[in-house]
Short mmCIF file of C-alpha atoms in Angstrom, two decimals:
data_model
loop_
_atom_site.label_atom_id
_atom_site.label_comp_id
_atom_site.label_asym_id
_atom_site.label_seq_id
_atom_site.Cartn_x
_atom_site.Cartn_y
_atom_site.Cartn_z
CA MET A 1 79.95 144.51 104.45
CA LEU A 2 76.62 142.68 104.22
CA CYS A 3 74.92 145.64 105.91
CA THR A 4 76.24 147.95 103.18
CA LEU A 5 74.96 145.74 100.35
CA TRP A 6 71.67 145.11 102.16
CA GLU A 7 71.11 148.85 102.34
CA ARG A 8 72.39 149.48 98.80
CA PHE A 9 69.80 147.15 97.28
CA ASP A 10 67.04 148.46 99.60
CA LEU A 11 66.19 144.99 100.90
CA SER A 12 64.64 146.35 104.10
CA LEU A 13 62.30 148.54 102.08
CA LEU A 14 61.47 145.65 99.74
CA LEU A 15 60.51 143.52 102.72
CA SER A 16 58.19 146.24 103.99
CA GLN A 17 56.56 146.50 100.55
CA SER A 18 55.99 142.74 100.55
CA GLY A 19 53.72 142.93 103.57
CA ILE A 20 56.11 141.82 106.28
CA PHE A 21 55.09 142.73 109.84
CA LYS A 22 56.55 142.83 113.33
CA VAL A 23 57.12 139.65 115.30
CA ARG A 24 57.10 140.04 119.09
CA GLY A 25 58.32 143.60 118.86
CA VAL A 26 61.24 142.73 116.57
CA ALA A 27 61.36 144.30 113.12
CA THR A 28 61.10 141.55 110.52
CA TRP A 29 63.80 143.08 108.33
CA VAL A 30 66.08 142.37 111.32
CA LEU A 31 64.92 138.74 111.39
CA ALA A 32 65.35 138.41 107.61
CA PHE A 33 68.85 139.87 107.73
CA LEU A 34 69.71 137.70 110.70
CA TYR A 35 68.56 134.60 108.81
CA VAL A 36 70.79 135.58 105.87
CA VAL A 37 73.69 135.95 108.30
CA GLY A 38 72.86 132.53 109.72
CA LEU A 39 72.87 130.92 106.28
CA ILE A 40 76.31 132.37 105.53
CA ASN A 41 77.53 131.41 109.01
CA ARG A 42 76.26 127.84 108.45
CA SER A 43 73.95 127.84 111.47
CA PRO A 44 72.31 124.39 111.28
CA SER A 45 69.01 125.37 112.94
CA VAL A 46 66.88 128.28 114.09
CA ASN A 47 67.84 127.52 117.68
CA ALA A 48 71.55 127.69 116.83
CA LEU A 49 70.99 130.96 114.97
CA SER A 50 69.23 132.61 117.91
CA SER A 51 72.00 131.43 120.27
CA PHE A 52 74.63 132.80 117.90
CA TYR A 53 72.93 136.20 117.81
CA ASN A 54 72.37 136.42 121.56
CA GLN A 55 76.12 135.90 122.14
CA ASP A 56 77.31 138.44 119.56
CA GLY A 57 77.33 141.90 121.14
CA LEU A 58 78.42 143.79 118.04
CA LEU A 59 75.65 142.26 115.93
CA GLN A 60 73.10 143.06 118.63
CA GLN A 61 74.14 146.70 118.75
CA THR A 62 74.14 146.98 114.95
CA LEU A 63 70.65 145.54 114.52
CA GLY A 64 69.23 147.20 117.61
CA ALA A 65 67.72 144.12 119.27
CA LYS A 66 69.19 142.88 122.53
CA LYS A 67 67.80 139.38 122.32
CA ILE A 68 65.94 137.34 119.70
CA SER A 69 64.24 134.12 120.73
CA GLN A 70 63.84 130.97 118.72
CA SER A 71 60.06 131.36 118.74
CA ALA A 72 60.30 134.83 117.16
CA LEU A 73 62.40 133.46 114.30
CA SER A 74 60.10 130.48 113.88
CA ARG A 75 56.97 132.65 113.77
CA PHE A 76 58.61 134.90 111.22
CA LEU A 77 59.53 131.99 108.95
CA THR A 78 56.22 130.16 109.21
CA GLY A 79 53.78 133.09 109.42
CA PHE A 80 54.41 134.89 106.14
CA SER A 81 53.63 133.54 102.66
CA GLY A 82 54.46 136.48 100.36
CA TRP A 83 58.00 135.46 99.51
CA ASP A 84 57.26 135.44 95.78
CA VAL A 85 56.47 139.16 96.01
CA PHE A 86 59.72 139.85 97.82
CA ASN A 87 61.75 137.86 95.30
CA ASN A 88 60.12 139.74 92.39
CA LYS A 89 60.94 143.05 94.06
CA ARG A 90 64.52 141.87 94.62
CA THR A 91 65.06 141.12 90.93
CA GLU A 92 63.26 144.32 89.97
CA ARG A 93 65.60 146.30 92.21
CA LEU A 94 68.62 144.61 90.62
CA GLN A 95 67.50 145.92 87.25
CA ASP A 96 67.79 149.49 88.56
CA ASP A 97 71.52 149.06 89.25
CA THR A 98 73.88 149.43 86.30
CA ASP A 99 76.17 146.69 87.62
CA THR A 100 73.43 144.04 87.84
CA ALA A 101 70.84 145.06 85.22
CA LEU A 102 70.47 142.54 82.39
CA THR A 103 71.27 143.75 78.86
CA ASN A 104 71.19 142.28 75.36
CA GLY A 105 73.23 139.10 75.10
CA ASP A 106 73.17 138.15 78.78
CA VAL A 107 72.31 134.60 79.82
CA LEU A 108 69.53 133.01 81.84
CA ALA A 109 70.56 129.48 82.79
CA LEU A 110 67.61 127.12 83.30
CA ASP A 111 67.99 123.91 85.28
CA ASP A 112 66.54 121.95 88.17
CA THR A 113 67.91 120.08 91.15
CA HIS A 114 66.67 117.71 93.84
CA ALA A 115 66.64 118.73 97.48
CA PRO A 116 66.18 115.67 99.74
CA HIS A 117 63.80 116.27 102.63
CA PRO A 118 63.26 113.03 104.59
CA TYR A 119 61.78 114.86 107.59
CA ALA A 120 58.24 115.46 106.29
CA LYS A 121 55.60 113.35 104.58
CA LYS A 122 52.57 115.59 104.07
CA ILE A 123 54.11 118.54 102.20
CA PRO A 124 52.42 118.43 98.76
CA PHE A 125 55.60 118.96 96.70
CA LEU A 126 57.63 116.08 98.15
CA TYR A 127 57.85 112.89 96.08
CA TRP A 128 60.01 109.88 95.44
CA LEU A 129 62.31 111.21 92.71
CA TYR A 130 64.98 109.37 90.78
CA ASP A 131 68.48 110.75 91.29
CA SER A 132 70.56 110.06 88.17
CA SER A 133 73.85 110.66 90.01
CA SER A 134 73.26 108.11 92.79
CA LYS A 135 70.97 105.87 90.68
CA THR A 136 68.47 105.72 93.55
CA TYR A 137 65.10 107.17 94.48
CA THR A 138 65.04 109.83 97.20
CA TRP A 139 62.22 111.58 99.05
CA ALA A 140 62.85 115.09 97.79
CA MET A 141 61.48 118.20 96.13
CA ASN A 142 62.37 119.20 92.59
CA ILE A 143 63.48 122.85 92.41
CA VAL A 144 63.48 124.59 89.01
CA ALA A 145 65.71 127.67 89.00
CA LEU A 146 66.78 130.52 86.74
CA HIS A 147 70.29 131.94 87.14
CA ALA A 148 71.26 135.26 85.55
CA VAL A 149 74.80 135.59 84.16
CA ARG A 150 75.92 138.93 82.74
CA ARG A 151 78.69 139.49 80.22
CA ASN A 152 80.57 141.70 82.69
CA GLY A 153 80.90 138.74 85.08
CA VAL A 154 78.08 139.56 87.51
CA GLU A 155 75.78 136.65 88.24
CA TYR A 156 72.95 136.07 90.68
CA PRO A 157 70.05 133.65 91.14
CA TRP A 158 66.91 135.04 89.55
CA SER A 159 64.02 132.91 90.75
CA TYR A 160 62.94 129.40 91.65
CA SER A 161 59.80 127.32 91.61
CA ILE A 162 59.03 123.99 93.22
CA TRP A 163 57.61 121.41 90.86
CA LYS A 164 54.34 119.79 91.83
CA LYS A 165 53.31 116.46 90.43
CA PRO A 166 50.28 116.67 88.09
CA GLU A 167 47.34 114.38 88.47
CA SER A 168 47.98 112.68 85.13
CA GLU A 169 51.10 110.54 84.78
CA THR A 170 51.43 111.50 81.10
CA ALA A 171 51.71 115.22 81.95
CA LYS A 172 54.81 115.00 84.17
CA GLU A 173 57.29 116.45 81.70
CA SER A 174 54.92 119.05 80.27
CA SER A 175 54.13 120.33 83.76
CA LYS A 176 57.80 121.12 84.42
CA LEU A 177 58.08 122.81 81.02
CA ASP A 178 54.98 124.86 81.82
CA LEU A 179 56.57 125.83 85.13
CA ALA A 180 59.74 126.97 83.32
CA TRP A 181 57.65 128.92 80.81
CA ARG A 182 55.79 130.76 83.57
CA MET A 183 59.11 131.69 85.16
CA LEU A 184 60.36 133.08 81.84
CA GLN A 185 57.13 135.05 81.46
CA ASP A 186 57.76 136.62 84.87
CA VAL A 187 61.19 137.69 83.63
CA ARG A 188 59.57 139.51 80.72
CA LYS A 189 57.53 141.60 83.18
CA GLN A 190 60.79 143.24 84.31
CA VAL A 191 63.24 142.89 81.41
CA SER A 192 62.59 143.57 77.72
CA CYS A 193 66.08 143.02 76.27
CA ARG A 194 67.01 139.99 74.19
CA LEU A 195 68.44 137.21 76.37
CA TRP A 196 69.89 133.75 75.92
CA VAL A 197 68.15 130.86 77.66
CA VAL A 198 70.62 127.99 78.01
CA MET A 199 69.33 124.62 79.17
CA ASP A 200 70.30 120.98 79.18
CA ARG A 201 68.81 118.56 76.69
CA TRP A 202 65.98 117.51 79.05
CA TYR A 203 64.25 120.81 78.22
CA PHE A 204 64.52 120.17 74.49
CA SER A 205 60.84 120.37 73.61
CA LYS A 206 59.88 122.00 70.33
CA PRO A 207 56.69 123.67 71.64
CA PHE A 208 58.66 125.03 74.61
CA LEU A 209 61.39 126.36 72.32
CA ARG A 210 58.76 128.05 70.19
CA GLN A 211 57.35 129.70 73.30
CA CYS A 212 60.82 131.01 74.15
CA GLU A 213 61.18 132.50 70.68
CA SER A 214 57.76 134.15 70.91
CA ALA A 215 58.92 136.02 74.05
CA ASN A 216 62.19 137.22 72.43
CA PHE A 217 64.35 134.60 74.16
CA ASP A 218 67.14 132.88 72.23
CA TRP A 219 67.57 129.26 73.24
CA ILE A 220 70.63 127.00 73.35
CA THR A 221 70.60 123.32 74.17
CA LYS A 222 72.59 120.19 73.56
CA ALA A 223 71.59 117.70 70.88
CA LYS A 224 70.46 114.21 71.78
CA ARG A 225 71.52 111.17 69.81
CA ASN A 226 68.04 110.75 68.40
CA THR A 227 67.56 114.42 67.44
CA LYS A 228 66.43 114.63 63.82
CA LEU A 229 68.54 117.08 61.83
CA PHE A 230 68.56 117.87 58.14
CA ARG A 231 71.14 119.34 55.80
CA ARG A 232 69.96 121.68 53.08
CA LEU A 233 71.27 120.85 49.62
CA ILE A 234 70.67 122.36 46.19
CA GLU A 235 70.47 119.84 43.37
CA PRO A 236 72.81 120.70 40.50
CA GLY A 237 71.05 121.37 37.25
CA THR A 238 67.48 121.54 38.59
CA GLY A 239 68.24 123.94 41.46
CA ARG A 240 65.72 122.14 43.64
CA GLU A 241 66.02 122.42 47.38
CA ARG A 242 66.45 119.18 49.29
CA PHE A 243 66.69 118.39 53.00
CA VAL A 244 68.79 115.31 53.65
CA PRO A 245 68.55 113.68 57.12
CA ILE A 246 71.78 113.54 59.09
CA GLN A 247 72.46 112.08 62.52
CA PRO A 248 74.03 114.40 65.14
CA ILE A 249 76.87 111.98 65.82
CA ASP A 250 77.66 111.80 62.08
CA LEU A 251 77.79 115.58 61.98
CA ILE A 252 80.26 115.60 64.88
CA ARG A 253 82.44 112.96 63.24
CA GLU A 254 82.45 114.95 60.03
CA VAL A 255 83.97 118.08 61.60
CA TYR A 256 86.07 116.35 64.27
CA PRO A 257 89.33 116.63 62.27
CA ARG A 258 88.81 120.40 62.11
CA LEU A 259 88.51 120.49 65.90
CA LYS A 260 91.85 118.71 66.25
CA MET A 261 93.44 121.50 64.23
CA GLN A 262 92.77 124.00 67.05
CA PRO A 263 95.19 122.83 69.79
CA LYS A 264 95.81 126.33 71.20
CA ALA A 265 92.18 127.00 72.06
CA LYS A 266 90.81 125.93 75.43
CA VAL A 267 87.47 125.18 73.81
CA ALA A 268 87.59 124.41 70.09
CA SER A 269 84.46 124.90 68.01
CA VAL A 270 83.29 124.43 64.43
CA VAL A 271 80.13 125.92 62.94
CA CYS A 272 78.16 123.58 60.67
CA GLN A 273 76.42 125.34 57.81
CA ASP A 274 72.96 124.74 56.32
CA ILE A 275 71.60 122.62 59.19
CA TYR A 276 67.84 122.58 59.70
CA ILE A 277 65.33 121.10 62.11
CA GLN A 278 61.60 120.56 61.85
CA MET A 279 59.69 122.94 64.10
CA PRO A 280 55.90 123.23 64.57
CA ALA A 281 54.28 126.17 62.81
CA GLU A 282 50.69 127.24 62.28
CA LYS A 283 49.40 127.04 58.73
CA ARG A 284 46.01 127.54 57.11
CA ASN A 285 44.75 124.55 55.11
CA ARG A 286 42.50 124.54 52.08
CA LYS A 287 39.40 124.71 54.22
CA GLY A 288 40.67 127.85 55.93
CA GLN A 289 41.37 126.11 59.22
CA MET A 290 44.53 126.74 61.23
CA ILE A 291 46.56 123.57 61.67
CA ILE A 292 50.02 122.74 63.04
CA LYS A 293 52.52 121.66 60.40
CA MET A 294 56.20 120.81 60.73
CA LYS A 295 58.39 123.33 58.94
CA TYR A 296 62.10 123.15 58.10
CA THR A 297 63.74 125.83 60.23
CA PRO A 298 67.41 126.86 60.08
CA ILE A 299 69.37 126.50 63.31
CA ALA A 300 72.88 127.21 64.51
CA ALA A 301 74.72 123.89 64.83
CA VAL A 302 78.03 124.26 66.68
CA VAL A 303 80.34 121.38 67.54
CA GLY A 304 82.41 122.07 70.66
CA TRP A 305 85.36 120.28 72.19
CA ARG A 306 87.39 121.14 75.27
CA VAL A 307 91.05 120.85 74.34
CA LYS A 308 92.61 121.39 77.77
CA GLU A 309 90.80 120.00 80.79
CA GLU A 310 91.77 121.95 83.90
CA SER A 311 90.41 119.33 86.28
CA LYS A 312 88.66 116.01 85.97
CA ASP A 313 85.70 117.03 88.12
CA THR A 314 84.75 120.51 86.94
CA GLU A 315 85.86 120.71 83.35
CA ARG A 316 84.73 117.20 82.47
CA SER A 317 81.32 118.16 83.81
CA ARG A 318 81.25 121.21 81.55
CA ILE A 319 81.38 118.92 78.53
CA ASP A 320 79.29 115.99 79.62
CA THR A 321 77.11 117.96 82.12
CA THR A 322 75.36 116.31 85.01
CA ASP A 323 72.05 115.57 83.27
CA GLU A 324 73.03 112.18 81.86
CA SER A 325 70.14 109.76 81.55
CA ASP A 326 69.94 106.30 80.10
CA HIS A 327 66.99 106.94 77.80
CA GLU A 328 68.22 110.27 76.39
CA PRO A 329 72.02 110.09 75.94
CA ALA A 330 73.84 113.07 74.51
CA ALA A 331 75.21 113.10 70.99
CA ASP A 332 78.97 113.08 71.50
CA TYR A 333 82.08 111.69 69.85
CA LYS A 334 85.46 111.51 71.61
CA GLY A 335 84.50 114.31 73.97
CA ALA A 336 83.02 116.56 71.27
CA TYR A 337 79.35 117.56 71.51
CA LEU A 338 76.76 119.33 69.36
CA LEU A 339 74.98 122.53 70.39
CA MET A 340 71.81 123.80 68.77
CA SER A 341 70.30 127.28 68.83
CA ASN A 342 67.75 129.36 67.00
CA ARG A 343 70.37 132.09 66.39
CA HIS A 344 71.64 130.79 63.06
CA ASP A 345 72.63 134.36 62.18
CA VAL A 346 75.27 134.58 64.95
CA PRO A 347 76.53 130.99 65.47
CA GLN A 348 79.88 132.27 66.75
CA GLU A 349 78.17 133.50 69.94
CA VAL A 350 76.49 130.20 70.77
CA LEU A 351 79.44 128.45 72.41
CA GLY A 352 80.31 131.42 74.63
CA ALA A 353 76.73 131.62 75.90
CA TRP A 354 76.58 127.87 76.45
CA LEU A 355 79.70 127.82 78.61
CA ARG A 356 77.92 130.16 81.03
CA ARG A 357 75.30 127.46 81.66
CA TRP A 358 77.75 125.79 84.03
CA ASN A 359 77.27 128.69 86.48
CA ILE A 360 73.91 127.33 87.57
CA GLU A 361 75.53 124.00 88.42
CA ILE A 362 77.99 125.92 90.59
CA LEU A 363 75.02 127.74 92.14
CA PHE A 364 73.44 124.44 93.20
CA ARG A 365 76.75 123.16 94.55
CA THR A 366 77.55 126.26 96.61
CA ALA A 367 73.97 126.53 97.85
CA LYS A 368 74.11 122.96 99.17
CA GLN A 369 77.68 122.87 100.44
CA GLU A 370 78.27 126.43 101.68
CA LEU A 371 74.85 127.97 102.40
CA GLY A 372 72.94 125.04 103.88
CA MET A 373 70.29 124.59 101.21
CA LEU A 374 69.59 121.08 102.53
CA ASN A 375 69.61 122.08 106.21
CA CYS A 376 65.96 123.15 106.36
CA HIS A 377 64.15 120.30 108.13
CA SER A 378 60.91 122.19 108.70
CA GLN A 379 57.55 120.60 107.90
CA ASN A 380 55.98 123.99 107.15
CA GLU A 381 55.66 125.11 103.49
CA ASN A 382 56.11 128.81 104.32
CA HIS A 383 59.34 128.03 106.17
CA ILE A 384 60.73 126.16 103.16
CA HIS A 385 59.88 129.04 100.81
CA ALA A 386 61.38 131.53 103.27
CA HIS A 387 64.53 129.42 103.49
CA LEU A 388 64.98 129.23 99.71
CA THR A 389 64.12 132.90 99.09
CA LEU A 390 66.50 134.20 101.73
CA LEU A 391 69.14 131.75 100.51
CA PHE A 392 68.83 133.28 97.02
CA THR A 393 69.13 136.71 98.65
CA ALA A 394 72.30 135.68 100.50
CA GLU A 395 73.74 134.21 97.30
CA THR A 396 73.02 137.47 95.46
CA LEU A 397 75.01 139.47 98.01
CA ILE A 398 77.89 136.98 97.96
CA ARG A 399 78.01 136.88 94.15
CA TYR A 400 78.16 140.67 94.02
CA LEU A 401 81.03 140.72 96.51
CA LEU A 402 82.82 138.01 94.54
CA TRP A 403 82.47 140.03 91.33
CA ALA A 404 83.55 143.24 93.03
CA GLN A 405 86.63 141.52 94.47
CA ARG A 406 87.69 140.21 91.08
CA LYS A 407 87.04 143.60 89.51
CA THR A 408 89.08 145.55 92.07
CA ALA A 409 91.89 142.98 92.28
CA GLY A 410 92.05 142.55 88.50
CA LYS A 411 92.31 138.77 88.73
CA GLU A 412 90.32 135.80 89.96
CA ASP A 413 92.11 135.08 93.22
CA CYS A 414 89.25 134.17 95.53
CA THR A 415 86.60 131.52 95.26
CA HIS A 416 83.03 131.64 96.53
CA GLY A 417 84.02 129.94 99.79
CA GLN A 418 87.05 132.17 100.32
CA VAL A 419 84.91 135.30 100.03
CA ILE A 420 82.62 133.87 102.73
CA ARG A 421 85.43 132.82 105.05
CA ASN A 422 87.88 135.67 104.49
CA LEU A 423 85.57 138.64 103.96
CA ILE A 424 82.17 137.98 105.53
CA CYS A 425 82.69 135.42 108.29
CA ILE A 426 85.81 137.07 109.71
CA ARG A 427 86.74 137.76 113.30
CA CYS A 428 86.98 141.36 114.44
CA HIS A 429 88.64 142.89 117.47
CA THR A 430 87.97 146.28 119.01
CA ARG A 431 90.57 148.33 120.88
CA ARG A 432 90.62 151.78 122.40
CA VAL A 433 92.98 154.24 120.75
CA HIS A 434 93.96 157.69 121.97
CA SER A 435 95.28 160.10 119.36
CA ARG A 436 95.65 163.86 119.07
CA ASN A 437 92.86 164.28 116.50
CA LYS A 438 90.48 161.60 117.81
CA PRO A 439 90.74 161.19 121.55
CA ASP A 440 89.16 158.11 123.11
CA SER A 441 88.34 156.51 119.74
CA ILE A 442 87.68 152.83 119.08
CA THR A 443 89.52 150.97 116.33
CA LEU A 444 88.05 147.87 114.67
CA ASP A 445 90.63 145.30 113.49
CA LEU A 446 89.47 142.76 110.88
CA ASP A 447 91.25 139.43 110.82
CA THR A 448 91.55 138.91 107.05
CA VAL A 449 94.07 139.05 104.20
CA ALA A 450 94.47 142.71 103.30
CA LYS A 451 95.97 142.24 99.85
CA ASP A 452 92.91 140.36 98.56
CA PHE A 453 90.19 142.62 99.95
CA ALA A 454 91.78 146.01 100.75
CA ARG A 455 90.29 147.81 97.74
CA LEU A 456 86.93 146.12 98.20
CA ILE A 457 86.74 147.08 101.89
CA ARG A 458 87.75 150.64 101.03
CA ARG A 459 85.00 150.75 98.40
CA LEU A 460 82.10 149.20 100.32
CA TRP A 461 82.92 149.87 103.97
CA PRO A 462 80.87 152.81 105.32
CA PRO A 463 83.00 155.92 106.03
CA ASN A 464 81.30 156.47 109.41
CA LEU A 465 80.30 153.32 111.25
CA GLU A 466 77.59 154.19 113.74
CA ILE A 467 76.00 151.50 115.83
CA GLY A 468 72.39 151.24 114.73
CA TRP A 469 72.99 153.01 111.39
CA PHE A 470 71.69 150.01 109.47
CA CYS A 471 67.96 150.79 109.19
CA PRO A 472 67.30 153.89 107.06
CA PHE A 473 63.70 154.20 108.28
CA SER A 474 62.04 154.22 111.63
CA THR A 475 60.39 151.00 112.74
CA ASN A 476 56.87 152.41 112.41
CA GLN A 477 57.49 153.81 108.92
CA LEU A 478 59.04 150.60 107.69
CA LEU A 479 56.92 147.88 109.17
CA GLY A 480 53.47 149.23 109.94
CA THR A 481 51.25 146.92 111.96
CA THR A 482 52.31 144.55 114.72
CA ALA A 483 51.59 140.85 114.74
#
């Protein structure tokens, strides 16, 4: 199944275009695919991965290499530094497929996470970082990620960047915002449609939001308690326009009774009219000089409230999120919260786009718990980038299978982990069958639940399974020079 998707998205060809070479006579697309298989199989180390491959006869015959040593895998992971090129080509290839191409109204979820790495001290992007969940400092790297979520249900990780501490202590926050802005600019090199960028309140920076608007991104974030909002009023008689300050929590309290009147909705929402915020704008002064002035700008202010909590862990997190901090608490009242967006013309779409922000939290959780995001103990920077890039590649394939399963079954039966365990990491048995039409044929029995994956296997399984069919090009055409 993974072989079919690997070939469908031309990942072997993309690796060759990224400058990958041979390692000890083994094609590096084989090593990359094997590493993806190891991530899904939860191999804890390169040594365990090579041992797993050398004991799997079917995988050896499919990939065409009898034995792969630990040193070959290690040289592959540490000797190549063009993983950014490969990741860009991966996302570019996804835009050529109608199932995965982003369109108007799709969501890019922006967030960051900490990845503890206590096994190295000299890697330049490792620091003592404060973990708000455990309330302690950990030696870790801060990974900023973009996660694409389509309206049709397809989702996949877009890109990541590792934050590096600036020289000046006062530029810490701006450096991460600059990193996020560069990632969004890279998106615009491949996609021109209008997209939502949903982010937690840490990324609420007015210059950054203006940058998003300048690149045709629509932003959504949660209001802080100290966010300055204004209500537009027209004075009776004079007709003068006034902007009256209002606190976010007062705005939530004002519409809270209207939320209680929607008991049948899973997520109740109320749109607040005539709410403005001061945003920086360039203006020419009397001397003809361009200066930055604060201008009253209309925004979409939507108060949301989850009526029915499905579980205490997941659904509670959707409301409160996991980005709580002592110095920037969220504006909430009895579980209700306030969302802000620049799309004041379509406020009814804000809540639906915001709810898809939770998918990036699920991405971080599955990457750490089911794909071994924290298992890379290497002290080599190239190895860490290779690990994260191939992890994003593995997650893309799994997310596509998860979406295809739900589409073919017509309901959401399987979770991310069940797709891994019951569709990808399944046991298979071969037996010899003699029939009138196909004498001396071999039958492959898959040990999985047929009712959940029968249509998906029929759709994606190759009609003729030939050992060694995987690579569509010859080794010399695909890989070029030898290391």
